[in-house]
Amino acid sequence: MSDVIRRSSDRLHKIAFIGNFLPRQCGIATFTTDLLTAVSREAPDSEVCAVVMNDVPQGYDYPPEVRFEIDQKKLSDYRLAADFLNMSQVDVVCLQHEYGIFGGESGAYILELLSHLRMPVVTTLHTVLREPLPSQRQVLRSICQYSDRVVVMSNRAVEILETIYGVPRSKIVMIGHGIPDVPFVDPNFYKDQFCVEGKKVILTFGLLSPGKGIEYMIDALPEIVDAHPDVVYIVLGATHPHIKRQSGESYRTSLLRRARELGVDSHLVFHNRFVDLSELCEFLGAADVYVTPYLNKEQIVSGTLAYALGAGKAVVSTPYWYAEEMLAEGRGRLVGFRDSKALAREINDLLTNEVERHAMRKRAYVFTRDMVWKEVARKYLEVFHVVKQERACWPRPRTRTRAAQVTPFEMPPVKLDHLLRLTDDVGILQHAKFAVPDRYHGYCTDDNARALIAVLQAQDIVSDPLPGGRNIEELAYLYLSFLHYAFNEETGRFRNFMAYDRRWLEEVGSEDCHGRAVWGLGVAIGLSRSSHLMGAAMPIFEKALGAVENFTSPRAWAFGLVGAQAYLNRFAGDSEVRRIRDRLAQRLFTLWNDHADDAWCWPEPYVTYENARIPQALIAAGHALDSREMVSAGLKSLEWLARLQLDEAGHFVPIGNRGWYAKGGERARFDQQPVEALAMMDACRTAFIATLDKKWADYAQLCLDWFLGRNDLSVPLYDEATGGCCDGLTPDGPNCNQGAESTLAWLLTLLGAYEMNSLQLAAETAAETPASATP
């Protein structure tokens, strides 16, 4: 291994591959999967992932290495993928390029992704045309301009890139097509596995399509069978999915009919399936002669030919560009395109002349030793290190815009004075004596997560500068910095309580604290306009989210779900976050199914704090997953909870924290906490988005009104003078201390009401717009 790879100071922390990926059935998917796997083995300390293209809406059942999925026909997905890679702090991107796997004319959509990447790009070209269409030429030239290096797999491709596309030679790297490292064995060793022992085996493999020229090989079979009656021709591979969608198995059927008409159908064996690597190597091992009768002269690379040579096969091929180069110097035989007689002549000669056939096999095997995946991966890693060093000082800038939101004039103004009063250079303090910050109790992660959400939700409503000269982005950085410091890398958990002298009072916080931190991070990533903030938030979010799966607290699951869904609202293609969301959602839904009934429509035998987070999570996840059952469960629970917390007089009455409410027991009326109103507001907003049912907007208004005096004691908890909120409603009146939790609950409820009004307005406008007016 080169010194470039060995230098630990230059270690590549994250490498991302863009292309297709198994189980999608195509050559690019196989190549990308194999290259990623090989690089992972050669760089075990690097995190290696894939961003993949989907040609069907439902995508594929990808392995965990796939982190982001792009609908190839959806231009906006390409930009989101760029944002995802940038925010994930990927060191190098390796693009697998083939015109047909990307959307737009000649695959132009991929330029939207490349143009917004900040890290170096190494592009592997799987097609290089000498006579491209104008759009193909422009797209490939642009790709090469965005790429720091361009990898090709043949010397012919190097020449064409220089002369036709004007790519500087210094930018082009020649690395052979990777191949599995298999031993040089006698074909008879494997033949009994495929019931062809004692026969001479001719093999062609790959996804079946008309351009493969199999019909010309079938036309050659009668002459071959005459000379070698024990011959069998195996055609291995499923029909290409795109061909199958367009014309079914008509090509395969025509080949079978042709063989029957020629009387050689008993010498032809089709294996109509996509085989894995180990079985493919066994098929190759059993072949005496490998044939590629392809029809396209300009084919610049062939994975099947590379694999056959790497397995030490005697090869007969038509003279497409890659075959001309690979089969030179006696490593194979070339015949003309569509020349069945030449195919028969060369194959018969090799089957007859055993000494020459085995000598050819050895020449091919020796020639391809530097193409085994281990060596190829090392060469790619060398290129990755070089481009990282070259580009380290020139990241590509990005900008974001956000549509303006409606600000309803009838709402109370958003006043951040008390939030600023509670915030120092560490974060937001937990408590206050009346409106005076109380330093004795220090800080907590819970409140800093809420504060992060609050300031980002306020960014379209509150104008900078804020009192004291601060601004929204500065506050967001401060609260995120607290969360960053709260995360304990050794335990993978958040600490919660910090003393005023900045000492952590615990090494591991509660599961609910962890869930709230994930919620705050997910919402921050979803709302932030700052690449710096997103870039800092995403690594913590990724590390922290997985731990939620190990928790037992349904509220921690719910917070994690709401945070994950907020994140996915921005980065919908993040496969790993989707997988975690799906598992958490299913776990919460299962809990609900196991415990809820019509009388007690709740997943637990008690109702305690921030209860509405559970139905909110079910509705949000169910809506995203298009699961009617999950959405229905969430709505039923929310309706049950809403009835439970509605007074006969028509105002909101949250479950009190002096005893809560156990199944079969009596519910506590007091003390009523502001976070309950916030949780109900957020759940109602989520329910409105999922259903557009106005009753949820009406109930959300009750939650806001509770702060303003429409409550059991008809007294306001919100203090207009300070901008703070009382710490709860007791039987004797408000708790006049204005701590962070209550103040943030008020601010977030008010901001939620602003958003609810905007959502209602948008829904009413859409309903009033005549169908004929729709573009």
mmCIF file with all atom_site columns, N, CA and C in Angstrom, residues 416 418-429 443-445 447-456 466-467 470-487 494 498 502 504 520-521 524 528 530 532-534 536-537 540 744:
data_model
loop_
_atom_site.group_PDB
_atom_site.id
_atom_site.type_symbol
_atom_site.label_atom_id
_atom_site.label_alt_id
_atom_site.label_comp_id
_atom_site.label_asym_id
_atom_site.label_entity_id
_atom_site.label_seq_id
_atom_site.pdbx_PDB_ins_code
_atom_site.Cartn_x
_atom_site.Cartn_y
_atom_site.Cartn_z
_atom_site.occupancy
_atom_site.B_iso_or_equiv
_atom_site.pdbx_formal_charge
_atom_site.auth_seq_id
_atom_site.auth_comp_id
_atom_site.auth_asym_id
_atom_site.auth_atom_id
_atom_site.pdbx_PDB_model_num
ATOM 1   N N  . LEU A 1 416 ? -39.015 37.859 22.584 1.00 0.00 ? 416 LEU A N  1
ATOM 2   C CA . LEU A 1 416 ? -37.940 36.987 23.056 1.00 0.00 ? 416 LEU A CA 1
ATOM 3   C C  . LEU A 1 416 ? -37.159 37.582 24.228 1.00 0.00 ? 416 LEU A C  1
ATOM 4   N N  . HIS A 1 418 ? -37.485 37.589 27.501 1.00 0.00 ? 418 HIS A N  1
ATOM 5   C CA . HIS A 1 418 ? -37.160 36.762 28.667 1.00 0.00 ? 418 HIS A CA 1
ATOM 6   C C  . HIS A 1 418 ? -36.249 35.594 28.276 1.00 0.00 ? 418 HIS A C  1
ATOM 7   N N  . LEU A 1 419 ? -36.411 35.094 27.084 1.00 0.00 ? 419 LEU A N  1
ATOM 8   C CA . LEU A 1 419 ? -35.491 34.066 26.597 1.00 0.00 ? 419 LEU A CA 1
ATOM 9   C C  . LEU A 1 419 ? -34.073 34.603 26.599 1.00 0.00 ? 419 LEU A C  1
ATOM 10  N N  . LEU A 1 420 ? -33.905 35.842 26.150 1.00 0.00 ? 420 LEU A N  1
ATOM 11  C CA . LEU A 1 420 ? -32.570 36.457 26.152 1.00 0.00 ? 420 LEU A CA 1
ATOM 12  C C  . LEU A 1 420 ? -32.083 36.681 27.575 1.00 0.00 ? 420 LEU A C  1
ATOM 13  N N  . ARG A 1 421 ? -33.000 37.032 28.456 1.00 0.00 ? 421 ARG A N  1
ATOM 14  C CA . ARG A 1 421 ? -32.626 37.283 29.849 1.00 0.00 ? 421 ARG A CA 1
ATOM 15  C C  . ARG A 1 421 ? -32.081 36.015 30.509 1.00 0.00 ? 421 ARG A C  1
ATOM 16  N N  . LEU A 1 422 ? -32.668 34.870 30.152 1.00 0.00 ? 422 LEU A N  1
ATOM 17  C CA . LEU A 1 422 ? -32.255 33.593 30.738 1.00 0.00 ? 422 LEU A CA 1
ATOM 18  C C  . LEU A 1 422 ? -30.997 33.014 30.087 1.00 0.00 ? 422 LEU A C  1
ATOM 19  N N  . THR A 1 423 ? -30.572 33.588 28.979 1.00 0.00 ? 423 THR A N  1
ATOM 20  C CA . THR A 1 423 ? -29.474 33.031 28.191 1.00 0.00 ? 423 THR A CA 1
ATOM 21  C C  . THR A 1 423 ? -28.173 33.764 28.473 1.00 0.00 ? 423 THR A C  1
ATOM 22  N N  . ASP A 1 424 ? -27.143 32.988 28.844 1.00 0.00 ? 424 ASP A N  1
ATOM 23  C CA . ASP A 1 424 ? -25.813 33.587 28.989 1.00 0.00 ? 424 ASP A CA 1
ATOM 24  C C  . ASP A 1 424 ? -24.887 32.968 27.948 1.00 0.00 ? 424 ASP A C  1
ATOM 25  N N  . ASP A 1 425 ? -23.579 33.029 28.178 1.00 0.00 ? 425 ASP A N  1
ATOM 26  C CA . ASP A 1 425 ? -22.653 32.529 27.160 1.00 0.00 ? 425 ASP A CA 1
ATOM 27  C C  . ASP A 1 425 ? -22.515 31.018 27.168 1.00 0.00 ? 425 ASP A C  1
ATOM 28  N N  . VAL A 1 426 ? -23.204 30.307 28.067 1.00 0.00 ? 426 VAL A N  1
ATOM 29  C CA . VAL A 1 426 ? -23.195 28.844 28.103 1.00 0.00 ? 426 VAL A CA 1
ATOM 30  C C  . VAL A 1 426 ? -24.429 28.275 27.417 1.00 0.00 ? 426 VAL A C  1
ATOM 31  N N  . GLY A 1 427 ? -25.564 28.837 27.741 1.00 0.00 ? 427 GLY A N  1
ATOM 32  C CA . GLY A 1 427 ? -26.832 28.353 27.208 1.00 0.00 ? 427 GLY A CA 1
ATOM 33  C C  . GLY A 1 427 ? -27.966 29.031 27.951 1.00 0.00 ? 427 GLY A C  1
ATOM 34  N N  . ILE A 1 428 ? -29.102 28.379 27.994 1.00 0.00 ? 428 ILE A N  1
ATOM 35  C CA . ILE A 1 428 ? -30.240 28.948 28.699 1.00 0.00 ? 428 ILE A CA 1
ATOM 36  C C  . ILE A 1 428 ? -30.330 28.324 30.090 1.00 0.00 ? 428 ILE A C  1
ATOM 37  N N  . LEU A 1 429 ? -30.455 29.179 31.095 1.00 0.00 ? 429 LEU A N  1
ATOM 38  C CA . LEU A 1 429 ? -30.575 28.715 32.476 1.00 0.00 ? 429 LEU A CA 1
ATOM 39  C C  . LEU A 1 429 ? -31.936 28.069 32.702 1.00 0.00 ? 429 LEU A C  1
ATOM 40  N N  . TYR A 1 443 ? -28.035 24.664 34.213 1.00 0.00 ? 443 TYR A N  1
ATOM 41  C CA . TYR A 1 443 ? -28.587 24.485 32.872 1.00 0.00 ? 443 TYR A CA 1
ATOM 42  C C  . TYR A 1 443 ? -29.041 23.037 32.694 1.00 0.00 ? 443 TYR A C  1
ATOM 43  N N  . CYS A 1 444 ? -29.823 22.817 31.650 1.00 0.00 ? 444 CYS A N  1
ATOM 44  C CA . CYS A 1 444 ? -30.167 21.428 31.289 1.00 0.00 ? 444 CYS A CA 1
ATOM 45  C C  . CYS A 1 444 ? -30.285 21.300 29.785 1.00 0.00 ? 444 CYS A C  1
ATOM 46  N N  . THR A 1 445 ? -30.034 20.100 29.321 1.00 0.00 ? 445 THR A N  1
ATOM 47  C CA . THR A 1 445 ? -30.107 19.800 27.890 1.00 0.00 ? 445 THR A CA 1
ATOM 48  C C  . THR A 1 445 ? -31.532 19.948 27.375 1.00 0.00 ? 445 THR A C  1
ATOM 49  N N  . ASP A 1 447 ? -33.914 22.046 28.072 1.00 0.00 ? 447 ASP A N  1
ATOM 50  C CA . ASP A 1 447 ? -34.285 23.425 27.752 1.00 0.00 ? 447 ASP A CA 1
ATOM 51  C C  . ASP A 1 447 ? -33.490 23.974 26.583 1.00 0.00 ? 447 ASP A C  1
ATOM 52  N N  . ASN A 1 448 ? -32.229 23.595 26.474 1.00 0.00 ? 448 ASN A N  1
ATOM 53  C CA . ASN A 1 448 ? -31.438 24.079 25.343 1.00 0.00 ? 448 ASN A CA 1
ATOM 54  C C  . ASN A 1 448 ? -31.919 23.475 24.031 1.00 0.00 ? 448 ASN A C  1
ATOM 55  N N  . ALA A 1 449 ? -32.422 22.244 24.061 1.00 0.00 ? 449 ALA A N  1
ATOM 56  C CA . ALA A 1 449 ? -33.019 21.651 22.858 1.00 0.00 ? 449 ALA A CA 1
ATOM 57  C C  . ALA A 1 449 ? -34.278 22.417 22.464 1.00 0.00 ? 449 ALA A C  1
ATOM 58  N N  . ARG A 1 450 ? -35.126 22.720 23.445 1.00 0.00 ? 450 ARG A N  1
ATOM 59  C CA . ARG A 1 450 ? -36.338 23.489 23.158 1.00 0.00 ? 450 ARG A CA 1
ATOM 60  C C  . ARG A 1 450 ? -35.991 24.884 22.641 1.00 0.00 ? 450 ARG A C  1
ATOM 61  N N  . ALA A 1 451 ? -34.974 25.511 23.264 1.00 0.00 ? 451 ALA A N  1
ATOM 62  C CA . ALA A 1 451 ? -34.583 26.855 22.851 1.00 0.00 ? 451 ALA A CA 1
ATOM 63  C C  . ALA A 1 451 ? -34.074 26.870 21.413 1.00 0.00 ? 451 ALA A C  1
ATOM 64  N N  . LEU A 1 452 ? -33.345 25.842 21.038 1.00 0.00 ? 452 LEU A N  1
ATOM 65  C CA . LEU A 1 452 ? -32.856 25.739 19.661 1.00 0.00 ? 452 LEU A CA 1
ATOM 66  C C  . LEU A 1 452 ? -34.023 25.711 18.681 1.00 0.00 ? 452 LEU A C  1
ATOM 67  N N  . ILE A 1 453 ? -35.038 24.919 18.999 1.00 0.00 ? 453 ILE A N  1
ATOM 68  C CA . ILE A 1 453 ? -36.214 24.853 18.137 1.00 0.00 ? 453 ILE A CA 1
ATOM 69  C C  . ILE A 1 453 ? -36.910 26.209 18.088 1.00 0.00 ? 453 ILE A C  1
ATOM 70  N N  . ALA A 1 454 ? -37.061 26.844 19.248 1.00 0.00 ? 454 ALA A N  1
ATOM 71  C CA . ALA A 1 454 ? -37.814 28.095 19.317 1.00 0.00 ? 454 ALA A CA 1
ATOM 72  C C  . ALA A 1 454 ? -37.198 29.187 18.453 1.00 0.00 ? 454 ALA A C  1
ATOM 73  N N  . VAL A 1 455 ? -35.891 29.380 18.542 1.00 0.00 ? 455 VAL A N  1
ATOM 74  C CA . VAL A 1 455 ? -35.297 30.483 17.791 1.00 0.00 ? 455 VAL A CA 1
ATOM 75  C C  . VAL A 1 455 ? -35.333 30.219 16.287 1.00 0.00 ? 455 VAL A C  1
ATOM 76  N N  . LEU A 1 456 ? -35.238 28.951 15.885 1.00 0.00 ? 456 LEU A N  1
ATOM 77  C CA . LEU A 1 456 ? -35.303 28.650 14.447 1.00 0.00 ? 456 LEU A CA 1
ATOM 78  C C  . LEU A 1 456 ? -36.728 28.775 13.924 1.00 0.00 ? 456 LEU A C  1
ATOM 79  N N  . LEU A 1 466 ? -31.981 41.545 17.769 1.00 0.00 ? 466 LEU A N  1
ATOM 80  C CA . LEU A 1 466 ? -32.789 41.377 18.961 1.00 0.00 ? 466 LEU A CA 1
ATOM 81  C C  . LEU A 1 466 ? -32.306 42.340 20.037 1.00 0.00 ? 466 LEU A C  1
ATOM 82  N N  . PRO A 1 467 ? -33.070 42.491 21.127 1.00 0.00 ? 467 PRO A N  1
ATOM 83  C CA . PRO A 1 467 ? -32.598 43.330 22.234 1.00 0.00 ? 467 PRO A CA 1
ATOM 84  C C  . PRO A 1 467 ? -31.202 42.911 22.686 1.00 0.00 ? 467 PRO A C  1
ATOM 85  N N  . ARG A 1 470 ? -28.176 40.998 19.894 1.00 0.00 ? 470 ARG A N  1
ATOM 86  C CA . ARG A 1 470 ? -28.039 39.609 19.459 1.00 0.00 ? 470 ARG A CA 1
ATOM 87  C C  . ARG A 1 470 ? -28.882 39.351 18.214 1.00 0.00 ? 470 ARG A C  1
ATOM 88  N N  . ASN A 1 471 ? -28.664 38.179 17.603 1.00 0.00 ? 471 ASN A N  1
ATOM 89  C CA . ASN A 1 471 ? -29.496 37.790 16.472 1.00 0.00 ? 471 ASN A CA 1
ATOM 90  C C  . ASN A 1 471 ? -29.868 36.314 16.579 1.00 0.00 ? 471 ASN A C  1
ATOM 91  N N  . ILE A 1 472 ? -30.830 35.916 15.783 1.00 0.00 ? 472 ILE A N  1
ATOM 92  C CA . ILE A 1 472 ? -31.380 34.554 15.850 1.00 0.00 ? 472 ILE A CA 1
ATOM 93  C C  . ILE A 1 472 ? -30.297 33.513 15.606 1.00 0.00 ? 472 ILE A C  1
ATOM 94  N N  . GLU A 1 473 ? -29.480 33.719 14.592 1.00 0.00 ? 473 GLU A N  1
ATOM 95  C CA . GLU A 1 473 ? -28.478 32.707 14.250 1.00 0.00 ? 473 GLU A CA 1
ATOM 96  C C  . GLU A 1 473 ? -27.473 32.545 15.386 1.00 0.00 ? 473 GLU A C  1
ATOM 97  N N  . GLU A 1 474 ? -27.087 33.649 16.013 1.00 0.00 ? 474 GLU A N  1
ATOM 98  C CA . GLU A 1 474 ? -26.149 33.573 17.130 1.00 0.00 ? 474 GLU A CA 1
ATOM 99  C C  . GLU A 1 474 ? -26.722 32.740 18.265 1.00 0.00 ? 474 GLU A C  1
ATOM 100 N N  . LEU A 1 475 ? -28.008 32.934 18.568 1.00 0.00 ? 475 LEU A N  1
ATOM 101 C CA . LEU A 1 475 ? -28.639 32.146 19.622 1.00 0.00 ? 475 LEU A CA 1
ATOM 102 C C  . LEU A 1 475 ? -28.689 30.664 19.253 1.00 0.00 ? 475 LEU A C  1
ATOM 103 N N  . ALA A 1 476 ? -29.031 30.383 17.994 1.00 0.00 ? 476 ALA A N  1
ATOM 104 C CA . ALA A 1 476 ? -29.089 28.985 17.555 1.00 0.00 ? 476 ALA A CA 1
ATOM 105 C C  . ALA A 1 476 ? -27.734 28.312 17.713 1.00 0.00 ? 476 ALA A C  1
ATOM 106 N N  . TYR A 1 477 ? -26.661 29.018 17.347 1.00 0.00 ? 477 TYR A N  1
ATOM 107 C CA . TYR A 1 477 ? -25.320 28.465 17.517 1.00 0.00 ? 477 TYR A CA 1
ATOM 108 C C  . TYR A 1 477 ? -25.043 28.159 18.994 1.00 0.00 ? 477 TYR A C  1
ATOM 109 N N  . LEU A 1 478 ? -25.469 29.068 19.870 1.00 0.00 ? 478 LEU A N  1
ATOM 110 C CA . LEU A 1 478 ? -25.212 28.902 21.291 1.00 0.00 ? 478 LEU A CA 1
ATOM 111 C C  . LEU A 1 478 ? -25.909 27.666 21.846 1.00 0.00 ? 478 LEU A C  1
ATOM 112 N N  . TYR A 1 479 ? -27.198 27.519 21.524 1.00 0.00 ? 479 TYR A N  1
ATOM 113 C CA . TYR A 1 479 ? -27.951 26.381 22.051 1.00 0.00 ? 479 TYR A CA 1
ATOM 114 C C  . TYR A 1 479 ? -27.460 25.065 21.446 1.00 0.00 ? 479 TYR A C  1
ATOM 115 N N  . LEU A 1 480 ? -27.108 25.089 20.165 1.00 0.00 ? 480 LEU A N  1
ATOM 116 C CA . LEU A 1 480 ? -26.559 23.882 19.548 1.00 0.00 ? 480 LEU A CA 1
ATOM 117 C C  . LEU A 1 480 ? -25.212 23.524 20.163 1.00 0.00 ? 480 LEU A C  1
ATOM 118 N N  . SER A 1 481 ? -24.424 24.526 20.468 1.00 0.00 ? 481 SER A N  1
ATOM 119 C CA . SER A 1 481 ? -23.130 24.274 21.102 1.00 0.00 ? 481 SER A CA 1
ATOM 120 C C  . SER A 1 481 ? -23.320 23.566 22.436 1.00 0.00 ? 481 SER A C  1
ATOM 121 N N  . PHE A 1 482 ? -24.359 23.947 23.189 1.00 0.00 ? 482 PHE A N  1
ATOM 122 C CA . PHE A 1 482 ? -24.637 23.271 24.453 1.00 0.00 ? 482 PHE A CA 1
ATOM 123 C C  . PHE A 1 482 ? -24.951 21.801 24.203 1.00 0.00 ? 482 PHE A C  1
ATOM 124 N N  . LEU A 1 483 ? -25.799 21.524 23.213 1.00 0.00 ? 483 LEU A N  1
ATOM 125 C CA . LEU A 1 483 ? -26.150 20.130 22.917 1.00 0.00 ? 483 LEU A CA 1
ATOM 126 C C  . LEU A 1 483 ? -24.918 19.342 22.492 1.00 0.00 ? 483 LEU A C  1
ATOM 127 N N  . HIS A 1 484 ? -24.070 19.992 21.723 1.00 0.00 ? 484 HIS A N  1
ATOM 128 C CA . HIS A 1 484 ? -22.837 19.321 21.282 1.00 0.00 ? 484 HIS A CA 1
ATOM 129 C C  . HIS A 1 484 ? -21.987 18.918 22.485 1.00 0.00 ? 484 HIS A C  1
ATOM 130 N N  . TYR A 1 485 ? -21.872 19.816 23.460 1.00 0.00 ? 485 TYR A N  1
ATOM 131 C CA . TYR A 1 485 ? -21.069 19.529 24.636 1.00 0.00 ? 485 TYR A CA 1
ATOM 132 C C  . TYR A 1 485 ? -21.774 18.525 25.552 1.00 0.00 ? 485 TYR A C  1
ATOM 133 N N  . ALA A 1 486 ? -23.097 18.519 25.509 1.00 0.00 ? 486 ALA A N  1
ATOM 134 C CA . ALA A 1 486 ? -23.867 17.605 26.358 1.00 0.00 ? 486 ALA A CA 1
ATOM 135 C C  . ALA A 1 486 ? -23.741 16.160 25.909 1.00 0.00 ? 486 ALA A C  1
ATOM 136 N N  . PHE A 1 487 ? -23.442 15.959 24.652 1.00 0.00 ? 487 PHE A N  1
ATOM 137 C CA . PHE A 1 487 ? -23.375 14.593 24.138 1.00 0.00 ? 487 PHE A CA 1
ATOM 138 C C  . PHE A 1 487 ? -22.076 13.930 24.575 1.00 0.00 ? 487 PHE A C  1
ATOM 139 N N  . PHE A 1 494 ? -26.771 11.662 25.959 1.00 0.00 ? 494 PHE A N  1
ATOM 140 C CA . PHE A 1 494 ? -26.706 13.055 26.403 1.00 0.00 ? 494 PHE A CA 1
ATOM 141 C C  . PHE A 1 494 ? -26.711 13.125 27.926 1.00 0.00 ? 494 PHE A C  1
ATOM 142 N N  . MET A 1 498 ? -26.317 20.471 34.167 1.00 0.00 ? 498 MET A N  1
ATOM 143 C CA . MET A 1 498 ? -25.004 21.090 34.328 1.00 0.00 ? 498 MET A CA 1
ATOM 144 C C  . MET A 1 498 ? -25.110 22.186 35.383 1.00 0.00 ? 498 MET A C  1
ATOM 145 N N  . ARG A 1 502 ? -20.350 24.968 35.287 1.00 0.00 ? 502 ARG A N  1
ATOM 146 C CA . ARG A 1 502 ? -20.090 24.160 34.084 1.00 0.00 ? 502 ARG A CA 1
ATOM 147 C C  . ARG A 1 502 ? -19.647 22.738 34.402 1.00 0.00 ? 502 ARG A C  1
ATOM 148 N N  . TRP A 1 504 ? -20.715 18.911 34.862 1.00 0.00 ? 504 TRP A N  1
ATOM 149 C CA . TRP A 1 504 ? -21.838 18.003 34.617 1.00 0.00 ? 504 TRP A CA 1
ATOM 150 C C  . TRP A 1 504 ? -22.176 17.288 35.920 1.00 0.00 ? 504 TRP A C  1
ATOM 151 N N  . GLY A 1 520 ? -34.771 18.165 19.160 1.00 0.00 ? 520 GLY A N  1
ATOM 152 C CA . GLY A 1 520 ? -34.236 19.488 18.880 1.00 0.00 ? 520 GLY A CA 1
ATOM 153 C C  . GLY A 1 520 ? -33.288 19.499 17.702 1.00 0.00 ? 520 GLY A C  1
ATOM 154 N N  . LEU A 1 521 ? -32.421 18.509 17.626 1.00 0.00 ? 521 LEU A N  1
ATOM 155 C CA . LEU A 1 521 ? -31.465 18.443 16.521 1.00 0.00 ? 521 LEU A CA 1
ATOM 156 C C  . LEU A 1 521 ? -32.159 18.196 15.190 1.00 0.00 ? 521 LEU A C  1
ATOM 157 N N  . ALA A 1 524 ? -33.923 21.306 14.125 1.00 0.00 ? 524 ALA A N  1
ATOM 158 C CA . ALA A 1 524 ? -32.922 22.306 13.735 1.00 0.00 ? 524 ALA A CA 1
ATOM 159 C C  . ALA A 1 524 ? -32.405 22.044 12.331 1.00 0.00 ? 524 ALA A C  1
ATOM 160 N N  . SER A 1 528 ? -33.033 24.935 9.664  1.00 0.00 ? 528 SER A N  1
ATOM 161 C CA . SER A 1 528 ? -31.893 25.844 9.592  1.00 0.00 ? 528 SER A CA 1
ATOM 162 C C  . SER A 1 528 ? -31.612 26.317 8.172  1.00 0.00 ? 528 SER A C  1
ATOM 163 N N  . SER A 1 530 ? -28.596 27.853 7.897  1.00 0.00 ? 530 SER A N  1
ATOM 164 C CA . SER A 1 530 ? -27.144 27.978 8.031  1.00 0.00 ? 530 SER A CA 1
ATOM 165 C C  . SER A 1 530 ? -26.472 26.641 7.777  1.00 0.00 ? 530 SER A C  1
ATOM 166 N N  . HIS A 1 532 ? -23.471 26.065 8.450  1.00 0.00 ? 532 HIS A N  1
ATOM 167 C CA . HIS A 1 532 ? -22.625 25.815 9.618  1.00 0.00 ? 532 HIS A CA 1
ATOM 168 C C  . HIS A 1 532 ? -23.426 25.109 10.703 1.00 0.00 ? 532 HIS A C  1
ATOM 169 N N  . LEU A 1 533 ? -24.636 25.582 10.937 1.00 0.00 ? 533 LEU A N  1
ATOM 170 C CA . LEU A 1 533 ? -25.454 24.967 11.977 1.00 0.00 ? 533 LEU A CA 1
ATOM 171 C C  . LEU A 1 533 ? -25.826 23.541 11.597 1.00 0.00 ? 533 LEU A C  1
ATOM 172 N N  . MET A 1 534 ? -26.250 23.354 10.348 1.00 0.00 ? 534 MET A N  1
ATOM 173 C CA . MET A 1 534 ? -26.595 21.996 9.910  1.00 0.00 ? 534 MET A CA 1
ATOM 174 C C  . MET A 1 534 ? -25.386 21.076 9.955  1.00 0.00 ? 534 MET A C  1
ATOM 175 N N  . ALA A 1 536 ? -22.876 21.209 11.900 1.00 0.00 ? 536 ALA A N  1
ATOM 176 C CA . ALA A 1 536 ? -22.564 20.835 13.278 1.00 0.00 ? 536 ALA A CA 1
ATOM 177 C C  . ALA A 1 536 ? -23.613 19.920 13.877 1.00 0.00 ? 536 ALA A C  1
ATOM 178 N N  . ALA A 1 537 ? -24.873 20.107 13.479 1.00 0.00 ? 537 ALA A N  1
ATOM 179 C CA . ALA A 1 537 ? -25.966 19.334 14.077 1.00 0.00 ? 537 ALA A CA 1
ATOM 180 C C  . ALA A 1 537 ? -26.031 17.909 13.554 1.00 0.00 ? 537 ALA A C  1
ATOM 181 N N  . ILE A 1 540 ? -24.016 14.970 15.359 1.00 0.00 ? 540 ILE A N  1
ATOM 182 C CA . ILE A 1 540 ? -24.562 14.623 16.678 1.00 0.00 ? 540 ILE A CA 1
ATOM 183 C C  . ILE A 1 540 ? -25.879 13.870 16.495 1.00 0.00 ? 540 ILE A C  1
ATOM 184 N N  . LEU A 1 744 ? -40.318 28.725 27.217 1.00 0.00 ? 744 LEU A N  1
ATOM 185 C CA . LEU A 1 744 ? -40.153 28.092 25.900 1.00 0.00 ? 744 LEU A CA 1
ATOM 186 C C  . LEU A 1 744 ? -41.432 27.407 25.456 1.00 0.00 ? 744 LEU A C  1
#
